[in-house]
XYZ file of C-alpha atoms in Angstrom:
346
model
C -23.252 -5.495 -24.474
C -20.875 -6.279 -21.644
C -21.487 -5.490 -18.019
C -18.666 -3.515 -16.450
C -17.661 -6.535 -14.387
C -16.667 -8.309 -17.592
C -13.865 -5.845 -18.294
C -11.175 -8.192 -17.090
C -8.656 -8.150 -19.906
C -7.851 -4.853 -21.593
C -6.030 -4.191 -24.829
C -3.720 -1.210 -24.367
C -4.860 0.583 -27.525
C -7.476 0.053 -30.165
C -4.787 -0.263 -32.793
C -3.378 -3.426 -31.193
C -4.034 -6.469 -33.338
C -4.847 -9.645 -31.478
C -3.387 -11.557 -34.390
C 0.032 -10.438 -33.252
C -0.691 -12.018 -29.878
C -1.796 -15.416 -31.059
C 0.603 -18.275 -30.625
C 0.226 -22.018 -30.734
C -0.713 -23.082 -27.236
C -3.517 -25.533 -26.660
C -7.206 -26.115 -27.290
C -10.067 -27.244 -25.081
C -9.337 -30.851 -26.051
C -7.060 -32.840 -23.716
C -3.526 -33.456 -24.945
C -1.945 -36.858 -24.989
C 0.035 -37.498 -21.833
C 3.546 -36.138 -22.097
C 2.689 -33.865 -25.041
C 3.727 -30.245 -24.608
C 1.662 -27.383 -25.998
C 2.854 -26.406 -29.462
C 4.265 -22.987 -28.684
C 3.782 -20.909 -25.579
C 4.297 -17.331 -24.492
C 7.504 -16.907 -26.429
C 6.077 -14.943 -29.352
C 3.512 -14.765 -32.103
C 3.004 -17.647 -34.491
C 0.965 -16.692 -37.539
C 2.320 -19.577 -39.584
C -0.360 -21.606 -41.369
C -2.032 -24.361 -39.389
C -4.831 -26.745 -40.230
C -7.472 -25.280 -42.517
C -10.536 -23.983 -40.689
C -13.897 -22.543 -41.742
C -15.162 -19.622 -39.698
C -18.818 -18.697 -39.904
C -19.431 -14.979 -39.474
C -22.909 -13.686 -38.684
C -22.575 -9.933 -38.578
C -25.002 -7.045 -38.543
C -26.731 -5.235 -41.364
C -24.307 -2.532 -42.486
C -26.685 0.409 -42.015
C -24.256 2.440 -39.908
C -20.611 3.371 -40.400
C -19.418 1.413 -37.371
C -21.383 -1.704 -38.308
C -20.076 -1.567 -41.859
C -16.553 -1.338 -40.465
C -17.208 -4.398 -38.281
C -18.023 -6.457 -41.368
C -15.038 -5.114 -43.311
C -12.625 -5.786 -40.451
C -13.809 -9.392 -40.221
C -13.504 -9.993 -43.970
C -10.108 -8.345 -44.374
C -8.684 -10.140 -41.340
C -9.786 -13.543 -42.612
C -8.103 -12.849 -45.978
C -4.789 -12.510 -44.144
C -4.795 -16.218 -43.352
C -4.240 -18.810 -46.083
C -5.684 -21.449 -43.737
C -9.054 -19.701 -43.162
C -12.260 -19.790 -45.179
C -14.829 -17.236 -44.064
C -18.501 -18.112 -44.531
C -20.478 -14.887 -44.124
C -24.185 -14.172 -43.897
C -25.890 -11.185 -45.478
C -26.301 -9.599 -42.076
C -29.574 -8.547 -40.538
C -30.992 -6.384 -37.774
C -34.052 -8.664 -37.719
C -33.547 -11.238 -34.970
C -35.594 -13.982 -36.649
C -33.666 -13.565 -39.894
C -30.318 -13.620 -38.102
C -31.270 -16.731 -36.155
C -32.029 -18.427 -39.470
C -28.673 -17.313 -40.866
C -26.790 -18.722 -37.870
C -28.697 -22.007 -38.115
C -27.597 -22.248 -41.750
C -23.972 -21.873 -40.676
C -24.461 -24.538 -38.008
C -25.924 -26.905 -40.607
C -22.874 -26.261 -42.805
C -20.786 -27.562 -39.879
C -18.377 -24.634 -39.769
C -15.488 -25.108 -37.352
C -16.214 -22.015 -35.275
C -18.745 -19.178 -35.262
C -18.305 -15.430 -34.773
C -21.627 -13.756 -34.013
C -22.459 -10.105 -33.464
C -26.134 -10.476 -32.540
C -28.731 -7.896 -33.462
C -30.114 -8.655 -29.998
C -27.939 -10.605 -27.578
C -30.835 -11.953 -25.523
C -32.818 -13.043 -28.577
C -29.833 -14.840 -30.151
C -28.809 -16.659 -26.960
C -30.692 -19.844 -27.831
C -29.011 -20.246 -31.209
C -25.636 -19.621 -29.550
C -26.423 -22.458 -27.148
C -27.416 -24.629 -30.107
C -24.050 -24.070 -31.765
C -22.083 -24.776 -28.595
C -24.045 -27.988 -27.990
C -23.280 -29.016 -31.563
C -19.579 -28.750 -30.767
C -19.064 -25.460 -32.629
C -17.257 -22.901 -30.422
C -18.832 -19.432 -30.517
C -16.996 -16.130 -30.326
C -19.632 -13.650 -29.174
C -18.789 -10.228 -30.597
C -19.784 -7.079 -28.701
C -23.513 -7.473 -27.887
C -23.413 -10.158 -25.248
C -25.606 -13.246 -25.026
C -27.799 -13.688 -21.972
C -25.967 -16.864 -20.911
C -22.209 -17.539 -20.762
C -23.024 -21.081 -21.882
C -23.888 -19.666 -25.320
C -20.296 -18.697 -26.140
C -16.718 -19.821 -25.564
C -15.247 -16.319 -25.728
C -16.673 -12.817 -25.676
C -14.791 -9.899 -27.256
C -16.142 -6.380 -27.411
C -15.964 -2.749 -26.428
C -16.004 -1.010 -23.076
C -19.107 1.152 -23.026
C -18.739 2.220 -19.401
C -15.059 2.995 -19.988
C -15.967 4.971 -23.086
C -18.143 7.308 -21.017
C -15.618 7.366 -18.192
C -12.779 8.404 -20.491
C -14.904 11.028 -22.246
C -15.902 12.514 -18.905
C -12.350 12.470 -17.598
C -11.021 14.216 -20.712
C -13.681 16.926 -20.432
C -13.139 17.191 -16.694
C -9.417 17.765 -17.089
C -10.011 20.424 -19.748
C -12.593 22.281 -17.650
C -11.461 21.682 -14.067
C -10.232 25.251 -13.618
C -13.339 26.807 -15.154
C -15.770 27.900 -12.438
C -19.394 26.837 -13.013
C -18.622 24.860 -16.185
C -21.695 23.503 -17.972
C -21.726 20.240 -19.931
C -24.389 18.708 -22.190
C -24.659 15.131 -23.427
C -25.909 13.858 -26.788
C -26.573 10.194 -26.058
C -27.503 7.330 -28.352
C -30.626 5.169 -28.278
C -31.829 5.142 -24.679
C -33.407 1.689 -24.888
C -29.985 0.115 -25.511
C -27.933 -1.097 -22.561
C -24.789 0.314 -24.175
C -26.230 3.840 -24.001
C -27.008 3.432 -20.303
C -23.470 2.215 -19.643
C -21.882 5.086 -21.566
C -24.001 7.635 -19.716
C -23.223 6.041 -16.358
C -19.487 6.135 -17.021
C -19.743 9.777 -18.085
C -21.725 10.729 -14.988
C -19.296 8.885 -12.701
C -16.315 10.683 -14.263
C -17.903 14.096 -13.797
C -18.399 13.352 -10.087
C -14.635 13.705 -9.766
C -14.945 17.354 -10.855
C -17.364 19.088 -8.429
C -17.266 22.397 -10.312
C -18.671 20.863 -13.510
C -22.413 20.407 -13.984
C -24.235 18.228 -16.516
C -27.055 20.633 -17.363
C -28.858 18.826 -20.214
C -29.042 15.505 -22.015
C -30.766 14.420 -25.220
C -30.995 10.899 -26.677
C -30.533 10.624 -30.447
C -30.717 7.576 -32.737
C -27.192 7.100 -34.120
C -28.133 8.903 -37.354
C -26.960 12.162 -38.890
C -30.515 13.514 -38.922
C -31.214 12.738 -35.268
C -27.841 14.142 -34.220
C -28.575 17.418 -35.973
C -32.102 17.762 -34.591
C -31.248 16.878 -30.998
C -28.136 19.063 -30.920
C -30.165 21.993 -32.226
C -32.570 21.478 -29.316
C -29.722 21.365 -26.814
C -28.152 24.545 -28.145
C -31.454 26.391 -28.260
C -32.155 25.518 -24.624
C -28.634 26.301 -23.369
C -27.385 29.780 -24.205
C -23.872 28.953 -22.980
C -22.108 25.636 -22.532
C -18.503 24.608 -22.023
C -18.520 21.074 -23.440
C -20.673 18.623 -25.364
C -20.152 14.880 -25.347
C -21.649 12.994 -28.294
C -21.852 9.188 -27.985
C -21.524 8.430 -31.700
C -19.504 9.965 -34.532
C -22.150 9.176 -37.180
C -24.752 11.265 -35.372
C -21.891 13.660 -34.642
C -21.868 14.694 -38.314
C -25.351 16.084 -37.749
C -24.332 17.548 -34.407
C -21.561 19.570 -36.063
C -24.014 20.834 -38.676
C -26.301 22.073 -35.921
C -23.373 23.770 -34.172
C -22.364 25.542 -37.375
C -25.936 26.615 -38.136
C -26.277 28.034 -34.639
C -22.994 29.919 -34.986
C -21.747 28.543 -31.672
C -18.069 27.980 -30.902
C -17.678 28.767 -27.207
C -17.380 25.086 -26.186
C -15.407 21.948 -26.941
C -16.990 18.781 -28.308
C -15.941 15.176 -27.755
C -17.182 12.437 -30.083
C -17.484 8.694 -29.775
C -16.599 5.515 -31.699
C -13.762 6.720 -33.955
C -15.017 7.670 -37.415
C -12.404 8.793 -39.921
C -14.331 12.023 -40.522
C -14.172 12.858 -36.807
C -10.439 12.147 -36.669
C -9.830 14.301 -39.738
C -11.767 17.172 -38.124
C -9.729 16.752 -34.943
C -6.510 16.860 -36.972
C -7.636 19.972 -38.884
C -8.500 21.637 -35.553
C -10.931 24.034 -37.244
C -14.147 23.165 -35.356
C -15.398 22.613 -31.822
C -14.607 18.881 -32.141
C -11.402 18.331 -30.179
C -11.448 14.603 -29.361
C -13.251 11.321 -29.890
C -13.337 8.265 -27.646
C -12.823 4.996 -29.504
C -15.177 2.063 -29.700
C -12.957 0.318 -32.240
C -14.450 -1.901 -34.956
C -11.066 -3.631 -35.082
C -12.611 -5.877 -32.422
C -14.083 -7.850 -35.340
C -10.577 -8.611 -36.607
C -9.673 -9.679 -33.089
C -12.706 -11.986 -33.052
C -11.504 -13.650 -36.271
C -8.043 -14.120 -34.738
C -9.542 -15.733 -31.647
C -11.897 -17.909 -33.704
C -8.966 -19.200 -35.768
C -7.017 -19.895 -32.579
C -9.927 -21.837 -31.091
C -10.377 -23.955 -34.198
C -6.657 -24.679 -34.498
C -6.029 -25.328 -30.816
C -3.997 -22.207 -30.133
C -3.860 -19.761 -27.271
C -2.779 -16.174 -26.645
C 0.905 -15.297 -26.516
C 2.214 -13.349 -23.544
C -0.072 -15.073 -21.039
C 0.724 -17.947 -18.692
C -2.631 -19.604 -19.412
C -2.769 -22.224 -22.144
C -6.264 -21.263 -23.307
C -7.692 -18.142 -24.894
C -9.572 -15.992 -22.352
C -13.317 -16.195 -21.852
C -13.599 -12.428 -22.305
C -11.525 -9.666 -23.850
C -12.451 -5.994 -23.644
C -11.031 -3.480 -26.112
C -9.813 -0.244 -24.540
C -11.550 3.060 -25.364
C -8.629 5.376 -26.069
C -9.141 9.134 -26.346
C -8.015 10.484 -29.726
C -6.828 14.106 -29.739
C -4.809 16.317 -32.081
C -1.657 15.066 -30.348
C -2.181 11.369 -31.142
C -4.640 11.375 -34.062
C -2.064 10.248 -36.635
C -1.600 7.031 -34.667
C -5.296 6.168 -34.774
C -6.369 7.604 -38.124
C -5.688 4.329 -40.007
C -8.303 2.634 -37.796
C -10.999 5.245 -38.505
C -14.124 4.035 -40.290
C -16.219 5.742 -42.962
């Protein structure tokens, strides 16, 4: 996952498609003297170019967000008549995923998109691909060395927590002695630490609000239900609950309903369609969710195609695609949910 210092280039909303930004600029290869880049910052160019094969090594689809990552990559590649997508079965086992990436390298694909099960563990195979002349687009979970990828694209975990905390803070800033609880994800993951840090930093801007309890769940419905039940049993009154993940949020809402509690507002995370539909219905404690959009996988395919075809990003002065691109974590509420609902995942 990215460090906060990597958040150099933000997309304004999760619904923005990087494909609409791509335009024929230039590649990493030197141009012949006197040759101008084929395009520039004058507008998008999605017209077919040379045919390219993109290797995609995604995760095992054992979670709604991960399944949406795979679907976004596949559907985006189908948009282009000049792209063949070579996909692996996906695995959360690092040894198996390393083997899958090596297979793609041996097939001599033009470019690789890799969402590693473990960024550190997959770094060596990323380096192997780069040394073989195959550019790597590192998706979301970041490799341990920048030499292992040409471009990183992913979500803003710190910003996700920051925006969740700011939304809650603004809703509760006039409530004296407001109490907030946090339902985090897997504590061993760096992304969870970053989300919690952003949340804590946001709440510092609201001195009257206190984070009174925190539980770490496991990104599953069952863990969300069990951990939320514990939080509610321990806290007889709260004003807000922030849940890091909408999948475990399904269980969290069950626990809330079973406890008969409705005195607080709940904010989710990631952007599941079920969460957005509940926000639109406005018939539960869930009032918002902070996006961690799986559309980043479609963006990764766009960037991979651009790399392989020698294109850049429209709207920028630079002739190359950026080394990092961070997707913005927008807050979805009843007021803007219709805009984001098409991006929600099951």
